[in-house]
Coordinates of C-alpha atoms and ligand atoms in Angstrom, one line a residue:
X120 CA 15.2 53.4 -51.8
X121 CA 16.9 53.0 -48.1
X122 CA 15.3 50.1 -45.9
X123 CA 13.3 53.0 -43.5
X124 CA 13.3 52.0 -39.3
X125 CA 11.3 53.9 -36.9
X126 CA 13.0 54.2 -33.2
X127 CA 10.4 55.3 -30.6
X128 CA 12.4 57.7 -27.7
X129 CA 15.1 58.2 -29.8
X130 CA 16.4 62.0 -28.6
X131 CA 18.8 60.8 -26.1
X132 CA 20.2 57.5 -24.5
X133 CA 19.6 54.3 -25.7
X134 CA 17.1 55.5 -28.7
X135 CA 19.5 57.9 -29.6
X136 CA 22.8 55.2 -30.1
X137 CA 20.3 53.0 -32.0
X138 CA 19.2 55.9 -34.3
X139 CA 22.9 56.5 -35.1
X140 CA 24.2 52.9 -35.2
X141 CA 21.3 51.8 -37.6
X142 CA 21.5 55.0 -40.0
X143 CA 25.3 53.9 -40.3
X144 CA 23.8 50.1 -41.1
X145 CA 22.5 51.9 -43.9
X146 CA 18.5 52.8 -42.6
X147 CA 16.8 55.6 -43.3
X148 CA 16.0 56.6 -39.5
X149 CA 12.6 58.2 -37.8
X150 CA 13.6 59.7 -34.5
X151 CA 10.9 60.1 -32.3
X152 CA 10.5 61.5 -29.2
X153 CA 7.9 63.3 -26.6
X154 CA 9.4 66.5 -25.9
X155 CA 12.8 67.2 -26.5
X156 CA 12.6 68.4 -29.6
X157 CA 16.2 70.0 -29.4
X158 CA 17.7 66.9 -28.3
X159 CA 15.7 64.8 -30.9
X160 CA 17.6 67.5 -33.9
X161 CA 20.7 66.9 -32.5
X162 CA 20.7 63.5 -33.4
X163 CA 19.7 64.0 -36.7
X164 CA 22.0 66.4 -37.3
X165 CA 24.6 64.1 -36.3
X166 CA 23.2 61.5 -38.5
X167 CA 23.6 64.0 -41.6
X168 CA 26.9 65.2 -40.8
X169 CA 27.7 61.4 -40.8
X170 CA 26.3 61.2 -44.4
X171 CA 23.2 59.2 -43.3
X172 CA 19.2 60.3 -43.5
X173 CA 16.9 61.1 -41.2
X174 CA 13.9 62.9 -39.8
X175 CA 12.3 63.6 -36.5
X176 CA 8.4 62.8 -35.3
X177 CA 6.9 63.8 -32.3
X178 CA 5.0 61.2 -30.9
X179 CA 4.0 60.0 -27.6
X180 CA 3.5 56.3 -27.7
X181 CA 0.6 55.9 -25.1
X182 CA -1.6 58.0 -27.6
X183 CA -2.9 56.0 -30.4
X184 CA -3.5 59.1 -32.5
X185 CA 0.0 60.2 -32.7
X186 CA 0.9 56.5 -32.9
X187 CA -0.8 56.3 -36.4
X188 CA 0.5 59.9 -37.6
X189 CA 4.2 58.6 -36.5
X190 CA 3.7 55.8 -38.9
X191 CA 2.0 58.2 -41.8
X192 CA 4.9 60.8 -41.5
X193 CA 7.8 58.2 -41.8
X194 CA 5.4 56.5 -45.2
X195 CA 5.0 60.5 -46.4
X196 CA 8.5 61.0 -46.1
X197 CA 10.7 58.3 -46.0
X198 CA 8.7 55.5 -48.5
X199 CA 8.0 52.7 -46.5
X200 CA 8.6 51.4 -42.9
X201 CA 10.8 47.8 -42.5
X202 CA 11.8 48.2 -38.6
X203 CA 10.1 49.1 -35.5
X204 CA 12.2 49.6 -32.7
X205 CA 10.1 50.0 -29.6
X206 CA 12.5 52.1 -27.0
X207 CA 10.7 54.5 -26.0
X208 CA 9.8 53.6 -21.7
X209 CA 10.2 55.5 -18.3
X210 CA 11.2 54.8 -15.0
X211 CA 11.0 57.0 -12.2
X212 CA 14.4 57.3 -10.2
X213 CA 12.6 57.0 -6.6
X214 CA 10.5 53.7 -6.9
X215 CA 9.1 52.4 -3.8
X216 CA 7.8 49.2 -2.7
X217 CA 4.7 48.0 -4.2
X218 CA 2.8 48.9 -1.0
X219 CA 3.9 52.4 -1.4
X220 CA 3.5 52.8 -5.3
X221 CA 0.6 55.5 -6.1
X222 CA -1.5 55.2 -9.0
X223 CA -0.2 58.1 -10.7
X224 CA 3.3 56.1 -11.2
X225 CA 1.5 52.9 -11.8
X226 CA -0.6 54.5 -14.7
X227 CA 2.1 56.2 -16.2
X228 CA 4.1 53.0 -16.6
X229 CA 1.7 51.1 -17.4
X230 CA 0.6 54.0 -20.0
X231 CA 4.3 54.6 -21.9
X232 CA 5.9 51.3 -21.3
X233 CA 3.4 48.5 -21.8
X234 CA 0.5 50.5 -24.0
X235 CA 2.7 51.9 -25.7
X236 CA 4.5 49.2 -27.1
X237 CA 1.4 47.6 -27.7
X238 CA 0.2 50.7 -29.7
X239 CA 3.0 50.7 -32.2
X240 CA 3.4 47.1 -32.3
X241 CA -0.4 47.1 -33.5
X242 CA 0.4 49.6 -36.0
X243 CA 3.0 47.8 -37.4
X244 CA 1.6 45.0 -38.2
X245 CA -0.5 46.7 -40.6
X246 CA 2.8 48.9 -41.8
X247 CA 5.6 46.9 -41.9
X248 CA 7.5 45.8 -45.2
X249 CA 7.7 42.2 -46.1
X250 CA 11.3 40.9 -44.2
X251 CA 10.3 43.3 -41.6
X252 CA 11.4 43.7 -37.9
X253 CA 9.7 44.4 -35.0
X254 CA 12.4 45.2 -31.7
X255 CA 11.4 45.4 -27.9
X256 CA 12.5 47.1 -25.1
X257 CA 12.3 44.9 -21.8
X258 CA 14.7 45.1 -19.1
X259 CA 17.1 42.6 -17.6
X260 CA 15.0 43.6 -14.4
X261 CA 12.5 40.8 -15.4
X262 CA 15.4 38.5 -14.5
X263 CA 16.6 39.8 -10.9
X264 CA 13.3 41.0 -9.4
X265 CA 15.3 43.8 -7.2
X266 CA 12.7 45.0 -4.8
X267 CA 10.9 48.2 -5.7
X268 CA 10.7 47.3 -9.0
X269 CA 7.5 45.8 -9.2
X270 CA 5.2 48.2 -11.4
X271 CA 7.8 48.7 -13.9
X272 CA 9.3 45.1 -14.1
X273 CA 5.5 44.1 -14.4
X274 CA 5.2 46.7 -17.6
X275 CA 8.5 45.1 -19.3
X276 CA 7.2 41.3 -18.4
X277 CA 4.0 42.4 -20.4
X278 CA 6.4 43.4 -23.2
X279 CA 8.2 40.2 -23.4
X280 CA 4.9 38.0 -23.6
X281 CA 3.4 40.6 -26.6
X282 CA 6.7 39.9 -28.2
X283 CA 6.6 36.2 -28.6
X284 CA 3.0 35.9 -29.3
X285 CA 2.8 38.4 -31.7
X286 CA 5.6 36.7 -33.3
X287 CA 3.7 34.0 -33.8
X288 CA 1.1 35.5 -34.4
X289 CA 2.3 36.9 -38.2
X290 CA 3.5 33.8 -38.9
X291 CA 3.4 34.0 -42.7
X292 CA 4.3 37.8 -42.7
X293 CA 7.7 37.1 -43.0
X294 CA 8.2 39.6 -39.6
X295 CA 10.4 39.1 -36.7
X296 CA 9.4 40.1 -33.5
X297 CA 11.8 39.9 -30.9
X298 CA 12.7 42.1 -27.3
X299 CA 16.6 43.3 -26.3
X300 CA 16.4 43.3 -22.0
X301 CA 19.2 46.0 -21.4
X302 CA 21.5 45.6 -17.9
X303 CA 22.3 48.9 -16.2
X304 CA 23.1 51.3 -19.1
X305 CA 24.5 54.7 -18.7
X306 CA 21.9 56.9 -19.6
X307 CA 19.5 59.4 -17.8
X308 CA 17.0 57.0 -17.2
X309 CA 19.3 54.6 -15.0
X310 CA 22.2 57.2 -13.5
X311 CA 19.0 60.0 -12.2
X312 CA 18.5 60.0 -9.0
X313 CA 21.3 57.8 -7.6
X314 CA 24.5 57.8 -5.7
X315 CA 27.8 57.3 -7.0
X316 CA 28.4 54.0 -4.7
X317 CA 24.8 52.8 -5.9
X318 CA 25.7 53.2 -9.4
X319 CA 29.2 51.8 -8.5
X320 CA 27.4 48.9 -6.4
X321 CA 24.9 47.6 -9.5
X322 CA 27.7 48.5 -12.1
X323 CA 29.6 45.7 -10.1
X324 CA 26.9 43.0 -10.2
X325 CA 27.8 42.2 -13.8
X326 CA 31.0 39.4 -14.0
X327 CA 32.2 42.3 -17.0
X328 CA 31.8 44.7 -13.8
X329 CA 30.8 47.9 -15.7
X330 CA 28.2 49.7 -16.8
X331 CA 26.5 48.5 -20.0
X332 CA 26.9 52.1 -22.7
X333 CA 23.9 52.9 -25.1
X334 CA 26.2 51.5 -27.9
X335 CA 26.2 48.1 -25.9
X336 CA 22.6 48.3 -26.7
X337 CA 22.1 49.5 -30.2
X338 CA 24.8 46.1 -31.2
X339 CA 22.2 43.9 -30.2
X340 CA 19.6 46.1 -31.8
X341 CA 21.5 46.3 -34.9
X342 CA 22.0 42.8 -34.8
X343 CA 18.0 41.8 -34.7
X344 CA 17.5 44.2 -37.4
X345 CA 20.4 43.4 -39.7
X346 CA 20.7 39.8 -42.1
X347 CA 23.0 38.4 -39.6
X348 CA 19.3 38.3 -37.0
X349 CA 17.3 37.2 -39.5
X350 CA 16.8 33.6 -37.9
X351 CA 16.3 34.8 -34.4
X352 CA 11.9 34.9 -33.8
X353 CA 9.8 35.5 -30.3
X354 CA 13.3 36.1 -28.4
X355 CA 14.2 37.9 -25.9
X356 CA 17.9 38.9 -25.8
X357 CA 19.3 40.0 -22.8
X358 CA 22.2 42.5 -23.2
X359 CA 23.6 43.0 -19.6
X360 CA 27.1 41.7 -19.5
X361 CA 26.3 38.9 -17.6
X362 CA 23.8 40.3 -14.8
X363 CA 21.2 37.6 -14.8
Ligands
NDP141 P1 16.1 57.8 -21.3 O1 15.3 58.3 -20.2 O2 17.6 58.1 -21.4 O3 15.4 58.2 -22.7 C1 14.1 57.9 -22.9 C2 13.6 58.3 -24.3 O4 12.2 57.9 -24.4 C3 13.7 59.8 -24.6 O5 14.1 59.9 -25.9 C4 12.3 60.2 -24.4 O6 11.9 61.4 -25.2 C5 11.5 59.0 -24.8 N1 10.1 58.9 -24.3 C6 9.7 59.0 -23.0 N2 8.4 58.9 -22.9 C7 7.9 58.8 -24.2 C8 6.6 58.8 -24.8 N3 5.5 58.8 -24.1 N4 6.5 58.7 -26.2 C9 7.7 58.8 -26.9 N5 8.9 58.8 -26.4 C10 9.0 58.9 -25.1 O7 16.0 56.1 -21.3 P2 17.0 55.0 -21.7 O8 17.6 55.3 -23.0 O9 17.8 54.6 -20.6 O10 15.9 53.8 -22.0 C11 15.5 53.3 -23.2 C12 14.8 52.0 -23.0 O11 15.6 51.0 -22.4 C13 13.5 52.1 -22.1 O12 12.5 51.3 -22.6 C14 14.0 51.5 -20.8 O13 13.0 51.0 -20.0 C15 15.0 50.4 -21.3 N6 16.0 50.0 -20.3 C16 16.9 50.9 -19.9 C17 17.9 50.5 -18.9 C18 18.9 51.5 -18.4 O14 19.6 51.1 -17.4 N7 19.1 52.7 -18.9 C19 17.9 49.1 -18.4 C20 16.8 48.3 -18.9 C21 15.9 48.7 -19.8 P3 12.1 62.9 -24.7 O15 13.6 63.2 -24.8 O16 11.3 63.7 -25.7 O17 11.6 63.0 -23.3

């Protein structure tokens, strides 16, 4: 039976590179998503024309209900459950300064990106496979503070303390828990909302003086959740080309 690893928001961007780079590393892959079911098929059909398996679940993460029914589809249909890769997070393209920020875009952060994580890390721990991995989504955001930033960065800064206490946390589980911090990466969530010298402008901060690509990201994912990262506990890695 294939090793079986659940990637929350895994219908486009990010999610979706890590879906197909960890079905090639030989998983059996859940992709989940919110709403775009169409989007969330197209990357399993990808992932079966490429010879690999997988399924797709919705689920919103800031719901505890569908958090447990993600967990019970993948166990109905896949076996078992050995990685969590917690991807799934939002950002708005305008954010303003703190004093601006309403509570509508404070909740919802706070709601997909922080509870969220916690929701399916907490399921997990119950789930998980013995040699299992659990795999974070922060942002390399925690490290440069850019104005404007200051609900969300707050969200992902939660996320990186969950991850190394809750690695220490199953000590004796034989469970990793560990948090990639993505750069700017090409992908809706970063590009929306922005002008080409922006996106030229923050491309340019890193010394490798691009844009980081989903598959930039789902290396270091594969990486955590391969052999090669089994050593590697209550990290975060930041994957940024050099940002901060
Ligand atoms: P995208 O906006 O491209 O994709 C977001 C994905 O998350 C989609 O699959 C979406 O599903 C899903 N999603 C959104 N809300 C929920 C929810 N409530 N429940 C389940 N799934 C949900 O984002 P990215 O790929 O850019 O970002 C992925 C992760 O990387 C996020 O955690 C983000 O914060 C982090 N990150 C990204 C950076 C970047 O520059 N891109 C930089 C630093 C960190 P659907 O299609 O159904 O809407």
């Amino acid at each position: 039976m294939k090793q079986v690893a659940i990637i929350t928001g895994a219908s486009r961007g990010i999610g979706a590179a890590i879906a197909q780079r960890l079905a090639k590393d030989g998983f059996a892959v859940v992709v989940n998503y919110a709403g775009n079911a169409a989007e969330a098929d197209k990357v399993v059909g990808a992932i079966a024309a490429a010879g690999g398996t997988a399924i797709a679940v919705q689920a919103d993460v800031s719901r505890t209900d569908d958090v447990r029914r993600l967990f019970e589809q993948a166990i109905a249909q896949l076996g078992r459950v050995d990685v969590l890769v917690n991807n799934a997070g939002i950002m708005p393209p305008q954010l303003p300064p703190l004093a601006a920020t309403d509570d509508d875009t404070f909740d919802r952060l706070v709601a997909i990106n922080l509870k969220g994580s916690f929701n399916t890390m907490r399921e997990a721990t119950a789930r998980l496979e013995q040699g299992g991995r659990i795999i974070n989504f922060s942002s390399s955001l925690v490290g440069t503070l850019l104005p404007g930033y200051s609900a969300y960065v707050a969200t992902k800064a939660g996320v990186e303390a969950m991850t190394a206490i809750l690695a220490k946390e199953l000590r004796g589980k034989n469970i990793t828990v560990n948090a990639v911090a993505p750069g700017p990466t090409a992908t809706a969530l970063f590009l929306d909302g922005k002008t080409p010298e922006l996106i030229d402008r923050l491309a340019k901060m890193t010394p490798l003086e691009r844009l980081g690509q989903p598959e930039d990201i789902a290396s270091a994912v594969s990486f955590l959740a391969g052999p090669d990262g089994g050593w590697i506990n209550g990290q975060t890695l930041r994957a940024n080309g050099g940002m901060v």
